[in-house]
CSV table of C-alpha atoms and ligand atoms in Angstrom, one decimal:
chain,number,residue,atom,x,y,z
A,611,UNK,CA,9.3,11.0,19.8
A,612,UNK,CA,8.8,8.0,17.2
A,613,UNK,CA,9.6,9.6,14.0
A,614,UNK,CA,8.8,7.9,10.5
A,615,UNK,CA,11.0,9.6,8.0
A,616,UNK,CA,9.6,9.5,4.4
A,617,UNK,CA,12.8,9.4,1.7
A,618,UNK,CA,10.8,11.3,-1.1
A,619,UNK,CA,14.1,10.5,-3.2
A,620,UNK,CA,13.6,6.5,-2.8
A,621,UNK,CA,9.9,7.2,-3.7
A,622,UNK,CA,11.2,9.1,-6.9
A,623,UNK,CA,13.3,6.5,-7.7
A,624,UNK,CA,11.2,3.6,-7.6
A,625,UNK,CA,8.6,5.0,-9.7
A,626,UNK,CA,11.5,5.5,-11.9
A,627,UNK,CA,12.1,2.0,-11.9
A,628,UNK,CA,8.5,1.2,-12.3
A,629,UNK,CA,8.4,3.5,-15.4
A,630,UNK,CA,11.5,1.7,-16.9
A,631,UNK,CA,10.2,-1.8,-16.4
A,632,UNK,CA,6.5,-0.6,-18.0
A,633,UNK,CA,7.7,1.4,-20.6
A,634,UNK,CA,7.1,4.3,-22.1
A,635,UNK,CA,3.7,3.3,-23.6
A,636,UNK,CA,2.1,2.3,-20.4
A,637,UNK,CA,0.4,4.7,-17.7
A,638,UNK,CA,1.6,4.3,-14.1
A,639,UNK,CA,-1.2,4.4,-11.3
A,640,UNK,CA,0.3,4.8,-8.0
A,641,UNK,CA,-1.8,3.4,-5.4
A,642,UNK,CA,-1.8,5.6,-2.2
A,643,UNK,CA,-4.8,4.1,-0.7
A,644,UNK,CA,-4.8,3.4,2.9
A,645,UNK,CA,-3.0,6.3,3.6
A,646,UNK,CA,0.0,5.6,1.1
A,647,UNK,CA,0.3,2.0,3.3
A,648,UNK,CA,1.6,3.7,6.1
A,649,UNK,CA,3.4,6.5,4.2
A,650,UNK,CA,1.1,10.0,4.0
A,651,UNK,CA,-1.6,9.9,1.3
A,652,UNK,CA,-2.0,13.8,0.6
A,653,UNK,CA,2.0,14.3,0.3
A,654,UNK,CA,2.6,11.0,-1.8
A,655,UNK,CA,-0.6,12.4,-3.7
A,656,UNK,CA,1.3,15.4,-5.0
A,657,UNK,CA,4.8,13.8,-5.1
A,658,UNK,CA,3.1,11.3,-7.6
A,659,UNK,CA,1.4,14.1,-9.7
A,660,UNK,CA,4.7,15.6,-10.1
A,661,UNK,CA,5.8,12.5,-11.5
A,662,UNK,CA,3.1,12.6,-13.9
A,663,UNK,CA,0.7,9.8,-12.8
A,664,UNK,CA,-2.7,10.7,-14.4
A,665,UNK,CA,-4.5,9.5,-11.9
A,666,UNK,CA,-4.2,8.2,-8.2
A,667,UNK,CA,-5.4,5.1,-6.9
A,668,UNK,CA,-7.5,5.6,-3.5
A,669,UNK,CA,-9.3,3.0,-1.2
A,670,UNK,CA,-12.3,4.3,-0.3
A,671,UNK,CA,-15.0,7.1,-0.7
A,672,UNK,CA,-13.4,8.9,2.4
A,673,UNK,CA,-10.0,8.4,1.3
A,674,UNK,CA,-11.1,9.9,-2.2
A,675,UNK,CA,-12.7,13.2,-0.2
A,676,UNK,CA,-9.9,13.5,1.7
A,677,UNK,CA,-7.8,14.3,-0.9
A,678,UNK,CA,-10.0,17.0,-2.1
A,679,UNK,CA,-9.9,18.1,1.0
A,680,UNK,CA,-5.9,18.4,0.3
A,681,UNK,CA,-6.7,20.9,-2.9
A,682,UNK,CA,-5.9,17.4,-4.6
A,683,UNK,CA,-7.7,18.0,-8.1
A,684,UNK,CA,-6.2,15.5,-10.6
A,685,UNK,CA,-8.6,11.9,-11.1
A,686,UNK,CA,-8.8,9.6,-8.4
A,687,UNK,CA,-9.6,6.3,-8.6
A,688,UNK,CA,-11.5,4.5,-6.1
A,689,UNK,CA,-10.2,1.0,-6.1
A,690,UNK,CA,-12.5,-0.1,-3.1
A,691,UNK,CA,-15.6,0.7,-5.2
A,692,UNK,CA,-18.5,2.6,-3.5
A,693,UNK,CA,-22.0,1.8,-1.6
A,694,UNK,CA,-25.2,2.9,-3.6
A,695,UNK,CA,-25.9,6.0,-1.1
A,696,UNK,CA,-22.4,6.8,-1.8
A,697,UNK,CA,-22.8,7.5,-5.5
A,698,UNK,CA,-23.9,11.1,-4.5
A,699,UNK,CA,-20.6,12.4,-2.8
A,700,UNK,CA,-19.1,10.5,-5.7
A,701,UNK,CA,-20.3,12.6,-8.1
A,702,UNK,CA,-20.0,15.7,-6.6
A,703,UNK,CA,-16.2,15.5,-5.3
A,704,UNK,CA,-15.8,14.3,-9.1
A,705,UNK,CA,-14.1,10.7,-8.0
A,706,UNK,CA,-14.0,7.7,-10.3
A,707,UNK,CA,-15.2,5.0,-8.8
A,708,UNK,CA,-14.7,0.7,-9.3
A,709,UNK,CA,-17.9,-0.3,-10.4
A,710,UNK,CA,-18.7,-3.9,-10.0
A,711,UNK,CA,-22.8,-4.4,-9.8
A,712,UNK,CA,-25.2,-3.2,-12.3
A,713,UNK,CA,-27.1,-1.4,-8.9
A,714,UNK,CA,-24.3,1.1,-8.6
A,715,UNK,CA,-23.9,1.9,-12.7
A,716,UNK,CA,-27.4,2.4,-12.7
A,717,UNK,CA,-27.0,5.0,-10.1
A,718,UNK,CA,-24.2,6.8,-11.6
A,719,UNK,CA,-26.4,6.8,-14.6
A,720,UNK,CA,-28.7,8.8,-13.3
A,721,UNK,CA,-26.3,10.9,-11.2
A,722,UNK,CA,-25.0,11.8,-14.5
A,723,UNK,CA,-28.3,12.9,-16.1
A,724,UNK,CA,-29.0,15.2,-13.2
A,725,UNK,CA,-25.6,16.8,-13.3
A,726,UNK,CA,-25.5,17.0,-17.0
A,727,UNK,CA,-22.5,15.2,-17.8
A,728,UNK,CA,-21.3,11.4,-18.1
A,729,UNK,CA,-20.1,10.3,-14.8
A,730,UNK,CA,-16.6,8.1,-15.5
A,731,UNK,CA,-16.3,4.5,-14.0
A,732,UNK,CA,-13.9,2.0,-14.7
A,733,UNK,CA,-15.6,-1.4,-14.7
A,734,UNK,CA,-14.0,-4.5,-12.5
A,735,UNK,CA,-14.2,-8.1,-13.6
A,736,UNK,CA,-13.5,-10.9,-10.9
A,737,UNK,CA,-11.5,-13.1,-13.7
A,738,UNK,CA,-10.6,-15.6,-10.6
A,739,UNK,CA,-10.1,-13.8,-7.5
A,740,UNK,CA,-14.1,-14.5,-6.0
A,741,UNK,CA,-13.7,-10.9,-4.9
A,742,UNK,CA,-14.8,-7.6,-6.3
A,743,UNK,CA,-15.6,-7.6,-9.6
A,744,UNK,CA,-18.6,-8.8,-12.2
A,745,UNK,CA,-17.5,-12.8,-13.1
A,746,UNK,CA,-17.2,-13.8,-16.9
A,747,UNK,CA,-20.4,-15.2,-17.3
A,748,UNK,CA,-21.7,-11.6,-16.1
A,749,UNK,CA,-19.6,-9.6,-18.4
A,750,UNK,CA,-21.9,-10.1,-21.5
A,751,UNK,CA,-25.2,-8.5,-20.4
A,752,UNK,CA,-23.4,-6.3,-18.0
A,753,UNK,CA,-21.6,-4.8,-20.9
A,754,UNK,CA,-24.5,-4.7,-23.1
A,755,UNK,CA,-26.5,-3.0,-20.3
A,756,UNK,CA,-23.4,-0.3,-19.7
A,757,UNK,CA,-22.9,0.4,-22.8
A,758,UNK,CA,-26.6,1.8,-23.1
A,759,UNK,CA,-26.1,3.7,-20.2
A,760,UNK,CA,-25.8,7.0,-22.0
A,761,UNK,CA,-24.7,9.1,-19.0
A,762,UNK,CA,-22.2,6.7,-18.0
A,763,UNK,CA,-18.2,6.5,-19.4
A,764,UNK,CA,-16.2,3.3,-18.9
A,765,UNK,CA,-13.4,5.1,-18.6
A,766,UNK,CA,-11.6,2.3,-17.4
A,767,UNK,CA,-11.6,-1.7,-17.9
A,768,UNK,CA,-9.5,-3.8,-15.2
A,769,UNK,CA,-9.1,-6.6,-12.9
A,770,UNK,CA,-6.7,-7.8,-10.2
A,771,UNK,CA,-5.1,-11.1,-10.3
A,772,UNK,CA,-4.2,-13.1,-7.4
A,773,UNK,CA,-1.3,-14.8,-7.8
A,774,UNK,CA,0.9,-12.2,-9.6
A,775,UNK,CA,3.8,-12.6,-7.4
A,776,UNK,CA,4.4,-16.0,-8.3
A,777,UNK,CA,6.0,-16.1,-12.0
A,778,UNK,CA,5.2,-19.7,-12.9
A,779,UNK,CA,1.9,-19.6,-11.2
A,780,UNK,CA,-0.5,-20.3,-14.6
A,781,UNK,CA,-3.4,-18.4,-12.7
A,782,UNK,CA,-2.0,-15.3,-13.7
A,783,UNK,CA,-2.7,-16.9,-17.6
A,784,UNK,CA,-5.7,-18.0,-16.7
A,785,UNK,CA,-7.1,-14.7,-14.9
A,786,UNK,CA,-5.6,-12.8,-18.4
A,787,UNK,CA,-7.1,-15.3,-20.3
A,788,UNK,CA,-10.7,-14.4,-19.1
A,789,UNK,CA,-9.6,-10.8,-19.2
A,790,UNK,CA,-8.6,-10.8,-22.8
A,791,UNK,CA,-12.7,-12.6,-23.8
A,792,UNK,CA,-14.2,-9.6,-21.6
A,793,UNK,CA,-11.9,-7.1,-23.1
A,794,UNK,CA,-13.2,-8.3,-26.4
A,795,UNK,CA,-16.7,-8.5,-25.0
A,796,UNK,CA,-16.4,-4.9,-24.2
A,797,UNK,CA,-15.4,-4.0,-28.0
A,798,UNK,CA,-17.8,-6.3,-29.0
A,799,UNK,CA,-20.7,-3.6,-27.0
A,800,UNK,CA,-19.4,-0.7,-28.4
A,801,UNK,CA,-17.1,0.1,-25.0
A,802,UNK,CA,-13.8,1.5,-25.8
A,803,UNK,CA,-12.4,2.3,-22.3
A,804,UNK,CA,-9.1,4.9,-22.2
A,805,UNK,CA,-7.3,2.0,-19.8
A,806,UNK,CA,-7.3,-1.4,-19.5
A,807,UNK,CA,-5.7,-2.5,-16.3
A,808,UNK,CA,-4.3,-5.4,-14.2
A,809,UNK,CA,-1.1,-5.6,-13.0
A,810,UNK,CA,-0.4,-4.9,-9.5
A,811,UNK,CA,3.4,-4.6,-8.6
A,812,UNK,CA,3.8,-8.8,-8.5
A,813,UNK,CA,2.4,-8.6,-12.2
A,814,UNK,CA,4.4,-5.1,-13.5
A,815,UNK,CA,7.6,-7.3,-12.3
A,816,UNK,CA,6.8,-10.7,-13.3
A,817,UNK,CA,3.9,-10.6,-16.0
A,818,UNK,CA,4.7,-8.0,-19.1
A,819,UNK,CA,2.0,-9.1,-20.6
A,820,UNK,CA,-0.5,-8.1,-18.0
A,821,UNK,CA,0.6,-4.6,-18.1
A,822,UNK,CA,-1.9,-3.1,-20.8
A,823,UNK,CA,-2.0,0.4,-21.0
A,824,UNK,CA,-1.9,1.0,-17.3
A,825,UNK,CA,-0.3,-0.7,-14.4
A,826,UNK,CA,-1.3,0.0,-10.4
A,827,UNK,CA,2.3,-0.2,-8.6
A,828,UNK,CA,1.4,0.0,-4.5
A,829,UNK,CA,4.1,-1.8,-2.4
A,830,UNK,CA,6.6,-1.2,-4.7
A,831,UNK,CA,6.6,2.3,-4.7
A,832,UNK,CA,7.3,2.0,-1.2
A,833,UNK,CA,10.1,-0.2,-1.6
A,834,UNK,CA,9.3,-3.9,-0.9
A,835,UNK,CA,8.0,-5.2,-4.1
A,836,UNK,CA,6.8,-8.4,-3.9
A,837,UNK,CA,9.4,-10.3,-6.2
A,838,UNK,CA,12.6,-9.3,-7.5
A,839,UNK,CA,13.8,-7.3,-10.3
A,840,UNK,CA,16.5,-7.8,-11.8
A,841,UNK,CA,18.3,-4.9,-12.6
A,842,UNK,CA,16.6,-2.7,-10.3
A,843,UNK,CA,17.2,-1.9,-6.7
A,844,UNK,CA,14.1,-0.8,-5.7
A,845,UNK,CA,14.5,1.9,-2.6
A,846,UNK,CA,13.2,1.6,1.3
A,847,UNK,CA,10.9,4.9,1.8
A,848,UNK,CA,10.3,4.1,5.4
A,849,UNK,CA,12.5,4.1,8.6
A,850,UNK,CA,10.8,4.2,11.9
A,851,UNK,CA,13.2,5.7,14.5
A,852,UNK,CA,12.6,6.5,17.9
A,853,UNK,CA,15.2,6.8,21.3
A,854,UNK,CA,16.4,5.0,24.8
A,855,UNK,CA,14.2,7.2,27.0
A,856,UNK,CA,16.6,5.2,30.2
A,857,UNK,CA,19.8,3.3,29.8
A,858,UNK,CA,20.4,1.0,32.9
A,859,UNK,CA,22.3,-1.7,34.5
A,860,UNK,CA,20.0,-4.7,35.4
A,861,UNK,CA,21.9,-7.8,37.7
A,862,UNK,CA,22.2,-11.4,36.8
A,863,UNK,CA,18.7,-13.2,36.7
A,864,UNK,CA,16.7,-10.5,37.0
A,865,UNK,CA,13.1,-10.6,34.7
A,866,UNK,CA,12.6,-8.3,32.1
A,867,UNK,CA,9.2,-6.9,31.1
A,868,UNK,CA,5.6,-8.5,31.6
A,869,UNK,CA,5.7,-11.7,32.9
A,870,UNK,CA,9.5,-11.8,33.2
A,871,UNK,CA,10.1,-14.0,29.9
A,872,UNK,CA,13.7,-12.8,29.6
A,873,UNK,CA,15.3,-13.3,32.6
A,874,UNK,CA,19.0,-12.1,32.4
A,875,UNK,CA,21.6,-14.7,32.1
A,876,UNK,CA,24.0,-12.2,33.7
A,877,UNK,CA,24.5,-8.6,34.4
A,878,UNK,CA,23.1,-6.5,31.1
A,879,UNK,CA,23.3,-3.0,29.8
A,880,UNK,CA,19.7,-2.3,29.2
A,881,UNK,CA,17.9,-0.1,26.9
A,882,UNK,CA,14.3,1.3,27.3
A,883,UNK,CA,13.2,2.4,24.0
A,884,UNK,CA,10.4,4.9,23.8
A,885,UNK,CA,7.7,3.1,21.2
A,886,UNK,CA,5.7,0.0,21.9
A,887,UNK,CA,2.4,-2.0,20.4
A,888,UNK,CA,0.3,1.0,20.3
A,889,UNK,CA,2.3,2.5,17.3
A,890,UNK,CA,3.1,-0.5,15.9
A,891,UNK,CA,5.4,-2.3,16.7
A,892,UNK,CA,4.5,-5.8,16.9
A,893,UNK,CA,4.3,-7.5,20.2
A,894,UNK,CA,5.0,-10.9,18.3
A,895,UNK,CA,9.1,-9.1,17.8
A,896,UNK,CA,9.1,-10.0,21.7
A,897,UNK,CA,12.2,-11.7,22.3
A,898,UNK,CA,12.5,-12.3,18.4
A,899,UNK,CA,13.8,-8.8,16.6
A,900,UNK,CA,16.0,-6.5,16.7
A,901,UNK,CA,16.6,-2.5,16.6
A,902,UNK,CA,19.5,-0.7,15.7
A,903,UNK,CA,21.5,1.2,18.1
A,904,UNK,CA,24.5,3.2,17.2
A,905,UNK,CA,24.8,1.2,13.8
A,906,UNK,CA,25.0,-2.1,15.7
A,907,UNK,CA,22.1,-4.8,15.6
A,908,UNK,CA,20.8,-5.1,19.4
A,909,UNK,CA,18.1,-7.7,20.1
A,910,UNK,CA,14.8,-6.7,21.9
A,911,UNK,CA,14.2,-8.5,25.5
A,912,UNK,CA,11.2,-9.9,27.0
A,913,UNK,CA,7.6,-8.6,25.8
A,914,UNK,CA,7.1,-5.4,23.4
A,915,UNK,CA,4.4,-3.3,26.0
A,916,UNK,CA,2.0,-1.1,24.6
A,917,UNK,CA,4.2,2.1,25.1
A,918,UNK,CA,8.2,1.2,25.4
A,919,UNK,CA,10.0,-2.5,25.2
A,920,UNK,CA,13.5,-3.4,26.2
A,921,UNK,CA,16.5,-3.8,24.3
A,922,UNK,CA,20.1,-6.1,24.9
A,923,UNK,CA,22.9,-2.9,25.0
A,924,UNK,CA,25.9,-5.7,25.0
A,925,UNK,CA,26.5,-5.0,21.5
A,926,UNK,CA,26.3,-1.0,22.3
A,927,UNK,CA,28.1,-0.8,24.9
A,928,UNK,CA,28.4,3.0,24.5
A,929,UNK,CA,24.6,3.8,24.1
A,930,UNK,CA,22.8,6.6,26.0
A,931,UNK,CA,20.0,7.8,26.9
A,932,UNK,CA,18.6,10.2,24.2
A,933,UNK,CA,20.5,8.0,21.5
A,934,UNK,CA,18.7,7.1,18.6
A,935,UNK,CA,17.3,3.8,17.9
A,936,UNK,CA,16.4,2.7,14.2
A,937,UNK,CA,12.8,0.0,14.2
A,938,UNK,CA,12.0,-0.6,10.9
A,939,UNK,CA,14.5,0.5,7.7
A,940,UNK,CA,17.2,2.9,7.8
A,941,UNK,CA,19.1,0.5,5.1
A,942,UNK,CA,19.5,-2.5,8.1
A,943,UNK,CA,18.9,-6.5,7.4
A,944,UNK,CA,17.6,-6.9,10.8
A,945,UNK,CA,15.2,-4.3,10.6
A,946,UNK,CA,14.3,-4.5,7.3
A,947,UNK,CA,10.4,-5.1,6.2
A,948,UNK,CA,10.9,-8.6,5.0
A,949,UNK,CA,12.1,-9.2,8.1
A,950,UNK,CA,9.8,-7.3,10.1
A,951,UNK,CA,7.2,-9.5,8.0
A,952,UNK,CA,8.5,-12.7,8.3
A,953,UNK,CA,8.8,-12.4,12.4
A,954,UNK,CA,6.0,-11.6,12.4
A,955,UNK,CA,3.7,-14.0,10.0
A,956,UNK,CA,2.5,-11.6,7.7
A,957,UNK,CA,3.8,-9.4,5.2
A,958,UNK,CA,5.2,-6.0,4.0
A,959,UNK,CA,1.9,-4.6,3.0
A,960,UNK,CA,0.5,-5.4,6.5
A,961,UNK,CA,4.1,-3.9,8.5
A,962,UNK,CA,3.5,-0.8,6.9
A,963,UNK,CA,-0.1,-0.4,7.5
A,964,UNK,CA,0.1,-1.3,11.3
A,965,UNK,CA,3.3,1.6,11.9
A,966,UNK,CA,1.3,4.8,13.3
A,967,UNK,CA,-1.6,3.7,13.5
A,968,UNK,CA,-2.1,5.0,17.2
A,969,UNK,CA,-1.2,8.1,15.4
A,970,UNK,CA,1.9,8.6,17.7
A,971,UNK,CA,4.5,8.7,15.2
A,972,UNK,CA,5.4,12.1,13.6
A,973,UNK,CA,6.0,11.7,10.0
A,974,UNK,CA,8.9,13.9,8.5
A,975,UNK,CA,9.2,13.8,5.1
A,976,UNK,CA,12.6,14.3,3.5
A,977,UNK,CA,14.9,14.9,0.3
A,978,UNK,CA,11.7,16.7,-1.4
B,435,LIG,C1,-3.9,-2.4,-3.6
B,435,LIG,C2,-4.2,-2.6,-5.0
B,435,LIG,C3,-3.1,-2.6,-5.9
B,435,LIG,C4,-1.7,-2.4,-5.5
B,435,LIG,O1,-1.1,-3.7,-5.3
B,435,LIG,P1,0.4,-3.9,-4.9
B,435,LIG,O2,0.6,-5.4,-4.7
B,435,LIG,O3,0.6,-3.2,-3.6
B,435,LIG,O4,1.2,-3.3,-6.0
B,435,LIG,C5,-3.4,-2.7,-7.3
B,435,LIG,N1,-4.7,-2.9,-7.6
B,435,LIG,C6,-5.7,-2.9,-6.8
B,435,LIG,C7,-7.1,-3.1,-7.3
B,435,LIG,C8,-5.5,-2.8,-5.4
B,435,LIG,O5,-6.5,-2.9,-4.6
């Protein structure tokens, strides 16, 4: 019955915007890892490959073989990295992996002998992040040890900044500052990599010059980029919709829900909307957000349960039983993903991720 619809158009369009702000002389990455955040991987694979993205950015090993599994054929890039016993399947569903210890070059190295051709990697540097990536003290033997690695391609050079989404941070300078020394490090060895990379969508936005020749757009493909744009209106992908499975009258001071923390103030119209914690909806929107019902704004009562939660009708005073009932999207301020996020103390990113994950939600792609 929940139904996340997938707006291929909006998708289209914000890698439009993402092409504009780049420019024509940077390559566009979209990152579709962990499952498109929320959005389909295989389908948002191919939609981005008709776009012309050279490559697609993928999580993990499994994520990487699952869309080979999806007759998915173009490069992948797996952003997570890989384990050493990993390096096998690597090789042999031809997937590009992050490579950020000498162990796992060393591997691909002599993957690549056995299989007769240089294995591609794209080789991460932890400018100031303390997370994946070989530090700047590391990046002169490690380059020096790749670059006799004879079976290997560094295909790619990159690393991730932290801070991107702030525009006066100066650790974004100082991240690209290191960058810039490894880059020329890497030259230095004799590595000439195809793409240098950096930018996440907080840096394609607010950092130009972080964008190299490729840039690795995620949550703003989907819509909620991380700081604004001026002069683009990015495009919501996602709207969760689901129904009132029962429409009733409940009497003045009446409990609503587990543990009765609504109690009715007076007579209410009541909606029970099919949909609860167990596909995502938050239990911390309890007595905080709101749905839409009917175009109208209508505030959910007493505690979100695992399979329905209650909603206020006063404001749809029409609603019935079968009627629709937008969570998340649809083009609404109150159900929109910042606000989702911000009832919830987290963010976009994490709002997406968390929708379907009890793999209750049918996902319905449309405008392709
Ligand atoms: C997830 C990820 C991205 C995308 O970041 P957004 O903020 O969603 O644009 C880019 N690069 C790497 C390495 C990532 O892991």
């Amino acid at each position: 019955m929940l139904e996340a619809r997938i707006d291929l158009a909006a998708f289209r369009h914000n890698v439009g915007c993402l092409k504009k702000i780049a420019g024509p002389d940077v390559s566009l990455l979209p990152v579709i890892k962990a499952d498109a955040y929320g959005h389909g991987m295989p389908r948002l694979a191919r939609e981005s490959l008709k776009l012309g993205a050279p490559m697609l950015g993928a999580g993990t090993l499994e994520e990487g073989v699952l869309l080979r599994q999806n007759k998915i054929a173009a490069p992948v890039l797996l952003l997570d990295g890989i384990f050493p016993e990993q390096a096998k399947d690597a090789v042999k569903y031809r997937l590009t992996p992050v490579v950020y210890t000498l162990e796992v070059a060393r591997i691909m190295d002599k993957m690549g002998k056995k299989a007769g051709r240089r294995i591609s990697v794209h080789l991460k540097f932890d400018t100031g992040m303390s997370r994946l990536g070989f530090t700047l003290a590391e990046s002169r033997p490690t380059l020096a040890a790749v670059a006799r690695m004879r079976n290997v391609h560094v295909e790619g050079i990159m690393t991730h900044l932290a801070s991107s989404a702030d525009a006066d941070s100066p650790q974004t300078e100082n991240q690209l500052r290191r960058f810039d020394a490894i880059i020329a490090e890497a030259g230095r060895a004799g590595i000439k990599p195809t793409y240098v990379h950096a930018a996440n969508s907080g840096a394609i936005i607010a950092h130009k010059r972080s964008h190299y020749n490729m840039v690795r757009p995620g949550i703003s493909l989907y819509g909620a980029p991380p700081v604004e744009a001026k002069g683009f209106a990015f495009q919501e992908v996602m709207t969760v919709a689901s129904r009132l499975v029962l429409v009733k009258n409940v009497p003045q001071g009446e409990g609503v829900g587990y543990g009765a923390t609504y109690i009715t103030p007076r007579a209410k119209k009541i909606g029970v909307v099919m949909g609860g914690y167990a596909d995502g909806v938050n239990r911390l929107l309890s007595n905080k957000g709101s749905v839409v019902v009917n175009e109208r704004a209508v505030p959910i009562l007493g505690l979100v349960c695992m399979d329905n939660f209650m909603v206020d009708l006063s404001k749809a005073p029409a609603a019935k039983e079968g009627d629709e009932v937008v969570l998340l999207g649809g083009g609404y301020e109150e159900t929109s993903v910042n606000r989702w996020a911000e009832l919830t103390g987290t963010i976009p990113y994490e709002v997406f991720c968390r929708i379907g994950m009890g793999g209750r939600i049918r996902r319905v792609y449309v405008n392709g």
